[in-house]
mmCIF file of C-alpha atoms in Angstrom:
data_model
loop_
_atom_site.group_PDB
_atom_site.id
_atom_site.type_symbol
_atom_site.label_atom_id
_atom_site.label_comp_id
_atom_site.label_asym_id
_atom_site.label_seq_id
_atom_site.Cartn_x
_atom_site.Cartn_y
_atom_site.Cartn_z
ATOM 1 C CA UNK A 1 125.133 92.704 83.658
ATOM 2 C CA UNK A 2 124.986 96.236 84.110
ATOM 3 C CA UNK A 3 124.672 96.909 79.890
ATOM 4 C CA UNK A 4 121.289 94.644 80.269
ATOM 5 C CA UNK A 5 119.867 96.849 83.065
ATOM 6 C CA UNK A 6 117.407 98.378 80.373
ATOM 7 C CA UNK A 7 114.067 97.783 79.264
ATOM 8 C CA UNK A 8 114.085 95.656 76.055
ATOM 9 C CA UNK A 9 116.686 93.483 78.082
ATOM 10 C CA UNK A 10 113.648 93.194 80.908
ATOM 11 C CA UNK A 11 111.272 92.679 78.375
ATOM 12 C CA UNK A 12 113.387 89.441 77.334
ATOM 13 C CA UNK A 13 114.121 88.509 80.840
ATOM 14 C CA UNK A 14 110.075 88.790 81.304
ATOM 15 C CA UNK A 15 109.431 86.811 78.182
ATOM 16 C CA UNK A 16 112.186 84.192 79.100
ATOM 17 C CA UNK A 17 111.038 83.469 82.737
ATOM 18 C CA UNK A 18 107.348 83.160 81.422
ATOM 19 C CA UNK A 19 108.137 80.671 79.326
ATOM 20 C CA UNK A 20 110.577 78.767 81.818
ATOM 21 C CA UNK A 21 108.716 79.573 84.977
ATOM 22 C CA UNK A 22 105.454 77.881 83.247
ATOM 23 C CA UNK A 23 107.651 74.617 82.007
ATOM 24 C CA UNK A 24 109.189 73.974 85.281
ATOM 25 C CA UNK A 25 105.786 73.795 87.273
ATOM 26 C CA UNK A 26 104.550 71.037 84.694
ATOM 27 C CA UNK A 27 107.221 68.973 85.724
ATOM 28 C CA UNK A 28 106.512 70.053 89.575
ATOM 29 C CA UNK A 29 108.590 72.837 90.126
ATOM 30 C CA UNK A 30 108.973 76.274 90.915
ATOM 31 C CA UNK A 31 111.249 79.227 89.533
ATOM 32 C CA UNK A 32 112.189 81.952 91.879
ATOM 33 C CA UNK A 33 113.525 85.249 91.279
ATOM 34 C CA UNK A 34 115.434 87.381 93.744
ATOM 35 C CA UNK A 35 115.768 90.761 93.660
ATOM 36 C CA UNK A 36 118.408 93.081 94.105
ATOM 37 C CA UNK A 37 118.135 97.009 94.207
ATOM 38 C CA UNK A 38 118.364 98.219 90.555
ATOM 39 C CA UNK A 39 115.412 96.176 90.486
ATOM 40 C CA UNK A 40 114.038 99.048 92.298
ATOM 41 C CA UNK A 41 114.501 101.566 89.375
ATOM 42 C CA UNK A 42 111.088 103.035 87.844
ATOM 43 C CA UNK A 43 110.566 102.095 83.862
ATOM 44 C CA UNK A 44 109.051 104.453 81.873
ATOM 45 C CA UNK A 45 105.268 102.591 82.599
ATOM 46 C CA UNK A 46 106.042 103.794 86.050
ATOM 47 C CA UNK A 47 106.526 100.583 87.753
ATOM 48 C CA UNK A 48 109.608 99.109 89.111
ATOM 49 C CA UNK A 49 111.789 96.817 87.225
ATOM 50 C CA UNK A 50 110.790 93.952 90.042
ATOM 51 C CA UNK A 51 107.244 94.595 90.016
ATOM 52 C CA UNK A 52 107.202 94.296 85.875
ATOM 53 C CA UNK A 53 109.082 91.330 86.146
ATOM 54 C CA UNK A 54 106.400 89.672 88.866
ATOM 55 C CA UNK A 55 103.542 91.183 86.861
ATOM 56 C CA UNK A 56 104.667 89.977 83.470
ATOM 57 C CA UNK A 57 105.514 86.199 84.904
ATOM 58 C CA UNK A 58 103.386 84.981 86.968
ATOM 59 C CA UNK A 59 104.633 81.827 86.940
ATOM 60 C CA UNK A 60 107.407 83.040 88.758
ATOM 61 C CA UNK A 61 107.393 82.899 93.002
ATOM 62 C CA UNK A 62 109.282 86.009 94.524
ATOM 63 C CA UNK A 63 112.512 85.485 96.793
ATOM 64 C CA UNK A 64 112.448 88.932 98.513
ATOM 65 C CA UNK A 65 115.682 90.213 99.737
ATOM 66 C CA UNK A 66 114.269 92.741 102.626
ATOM 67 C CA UNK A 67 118.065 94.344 102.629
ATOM 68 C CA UNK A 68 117.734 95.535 99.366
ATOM 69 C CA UNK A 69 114.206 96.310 99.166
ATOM 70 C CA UNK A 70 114.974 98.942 102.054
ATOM 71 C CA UNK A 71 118.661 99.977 100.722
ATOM 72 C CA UNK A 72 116.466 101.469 97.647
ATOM 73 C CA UNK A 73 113.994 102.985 99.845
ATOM 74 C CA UNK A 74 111.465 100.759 99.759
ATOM 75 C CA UNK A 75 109.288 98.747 102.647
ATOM 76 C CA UNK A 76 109.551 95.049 102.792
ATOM 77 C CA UNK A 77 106.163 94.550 104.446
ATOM 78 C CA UNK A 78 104.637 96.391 101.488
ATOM 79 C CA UNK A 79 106.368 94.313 99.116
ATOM 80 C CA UNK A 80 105.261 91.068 100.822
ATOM 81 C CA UNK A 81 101.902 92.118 101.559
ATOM 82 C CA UNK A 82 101.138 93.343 97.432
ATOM 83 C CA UNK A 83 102.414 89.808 96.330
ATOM 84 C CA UNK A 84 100.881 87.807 99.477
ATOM 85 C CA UNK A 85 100.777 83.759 98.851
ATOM 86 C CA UNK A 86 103.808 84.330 96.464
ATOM 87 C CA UNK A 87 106.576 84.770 98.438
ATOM 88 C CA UNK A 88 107.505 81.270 99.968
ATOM 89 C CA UNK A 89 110.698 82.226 100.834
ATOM 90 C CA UNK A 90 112.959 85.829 102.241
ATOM 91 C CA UNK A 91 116.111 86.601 102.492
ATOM 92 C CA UNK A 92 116.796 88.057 105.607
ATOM 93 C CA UNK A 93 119.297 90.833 105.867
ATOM 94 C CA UNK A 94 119.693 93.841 108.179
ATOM 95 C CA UNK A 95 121.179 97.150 107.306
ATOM 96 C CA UNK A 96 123.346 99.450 109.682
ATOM 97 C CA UNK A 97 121.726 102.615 110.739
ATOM 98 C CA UNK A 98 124.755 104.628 109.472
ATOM 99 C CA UNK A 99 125.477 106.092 106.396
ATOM 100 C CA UNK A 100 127.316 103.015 104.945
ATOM 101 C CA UNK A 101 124.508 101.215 105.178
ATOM 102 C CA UNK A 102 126.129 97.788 105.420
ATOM 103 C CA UNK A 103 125.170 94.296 106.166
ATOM 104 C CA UNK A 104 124.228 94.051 109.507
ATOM 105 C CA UNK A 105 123.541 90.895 112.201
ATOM 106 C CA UNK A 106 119.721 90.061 112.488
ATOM 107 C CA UNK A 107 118.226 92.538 114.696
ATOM 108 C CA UNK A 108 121.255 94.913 115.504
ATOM 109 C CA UNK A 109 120.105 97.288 112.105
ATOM 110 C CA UNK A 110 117.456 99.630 111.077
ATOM 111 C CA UNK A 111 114.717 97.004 109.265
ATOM 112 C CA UNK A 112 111.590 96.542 110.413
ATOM 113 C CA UNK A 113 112.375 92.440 110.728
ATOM 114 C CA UNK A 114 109.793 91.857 113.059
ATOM 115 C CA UNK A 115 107.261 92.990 111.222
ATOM 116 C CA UNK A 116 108.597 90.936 108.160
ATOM 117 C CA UNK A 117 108.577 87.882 110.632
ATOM 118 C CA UNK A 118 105.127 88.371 111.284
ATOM 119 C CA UNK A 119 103.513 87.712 108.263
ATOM 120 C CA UNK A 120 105.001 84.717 107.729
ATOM 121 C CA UNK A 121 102.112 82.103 108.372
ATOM 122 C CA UNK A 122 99.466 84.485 106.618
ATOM 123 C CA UNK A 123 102.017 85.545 103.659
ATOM 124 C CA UNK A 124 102.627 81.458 102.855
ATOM 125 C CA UNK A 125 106.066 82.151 103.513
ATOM 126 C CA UNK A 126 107.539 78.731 103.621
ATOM 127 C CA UNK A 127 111.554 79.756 104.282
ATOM 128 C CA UNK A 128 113.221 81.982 106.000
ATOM 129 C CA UNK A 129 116.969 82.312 104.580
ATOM 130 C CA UNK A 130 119.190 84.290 106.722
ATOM 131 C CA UNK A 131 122.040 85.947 104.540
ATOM 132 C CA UNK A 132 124.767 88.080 105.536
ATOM 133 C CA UNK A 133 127.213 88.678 102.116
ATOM 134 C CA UNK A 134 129.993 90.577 104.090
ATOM 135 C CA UNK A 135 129.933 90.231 108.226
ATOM 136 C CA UNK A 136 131.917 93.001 110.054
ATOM 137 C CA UNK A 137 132.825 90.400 113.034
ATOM 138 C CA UNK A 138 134.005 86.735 112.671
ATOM 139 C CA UNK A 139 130.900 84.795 110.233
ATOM 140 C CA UNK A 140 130.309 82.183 112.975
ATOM 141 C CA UNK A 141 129.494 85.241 116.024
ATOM 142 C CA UNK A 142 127.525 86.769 113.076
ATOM 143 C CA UNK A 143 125.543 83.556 112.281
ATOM 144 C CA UNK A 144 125.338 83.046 115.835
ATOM 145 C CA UNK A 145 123.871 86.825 116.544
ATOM 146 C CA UNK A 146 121.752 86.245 113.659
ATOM 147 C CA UNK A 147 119.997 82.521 114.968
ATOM 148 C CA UNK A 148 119.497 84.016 118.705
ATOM 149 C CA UNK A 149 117.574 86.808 117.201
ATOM 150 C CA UNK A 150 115.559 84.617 115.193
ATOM 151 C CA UNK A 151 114.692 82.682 117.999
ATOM 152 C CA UNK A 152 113.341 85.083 120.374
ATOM 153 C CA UNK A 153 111.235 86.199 117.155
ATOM 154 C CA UNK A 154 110.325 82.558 115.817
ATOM 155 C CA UNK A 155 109.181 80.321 118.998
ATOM 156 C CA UNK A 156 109.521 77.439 116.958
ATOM 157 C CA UNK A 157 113.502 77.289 116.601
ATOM 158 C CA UNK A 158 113.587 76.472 120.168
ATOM 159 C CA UNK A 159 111.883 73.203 119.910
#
């Protein structure tokens, strides 16, 4: 909620997904958290919302979404690469190269997804999960644009 978006409220949050993030592994699981970009908004420590929340709980795995890491101005790859072997699993968006911004199809906007693809193996990223919220063009040509970009990136999906 927007009225939470402050810091005692991300101090709980922290404090909350601790706590959870270290029950669920004894019982063989894992909590995620995935960002969005007002995690992307500087506290007064000087570090992002997202990176206080990853610091403070490290129990927690990160599900980066690369869309809105760039659509606040930030670089995936840098993101990926500070929190390397904790990231088993993206969210793969692109971003038109106009001012809007929008969703885009897999390899038709301005993020640096092949870089992101790269580091896959050496990140530990487990899961790639392609996510488009709104598509611009019927959902099934957008999943479709989408899977034969990942493919010419990701050998494997041919198989």
């Amino acid at each position: 909620m927007p009225d939470e978006r402050n810091e005692p409220a991300y101090q709980g949050l922290i404090s909350f997904l601790k706590d959870t993030g270290e029950r669920v592994r004894e019982e063989g699981l894992v909590l995620g958290y995935h960002n969005h970009d007002f995690e992307l908004e500087r506290l007064n420590n000087g570090k992002t919302v997202l990176e206080t929340i990853l610091d403070g709980a490290q129990s927690v795995i990160a599900e980066f979404d690369i869309y809105w890491l760039k659509k606040a101005g930030e670089n995936p790859v840098e993101w990926i690469e500070k929190y390397m072997n904790r990231v088993p699993i993206v969210h793969l968006k692109d971003m038109t190269t106009d001012q809007l911004k929008s969703f885009a199809e897999l390899g038709t906007g301005g993020v640096d997804l092949e870089t992101v693809l790269s580091l896959g193996e050496k990140a530990g990223i487990n899961w790639w999960v392609v996510e488009q919220d709104i598509c611009q063009r019927d959902p099934f040509k957008s999943i479709e644009m989408s899977l034969n970009y990942l493919k010419t990136k990701l050998p494997y999906l041919n198989k």
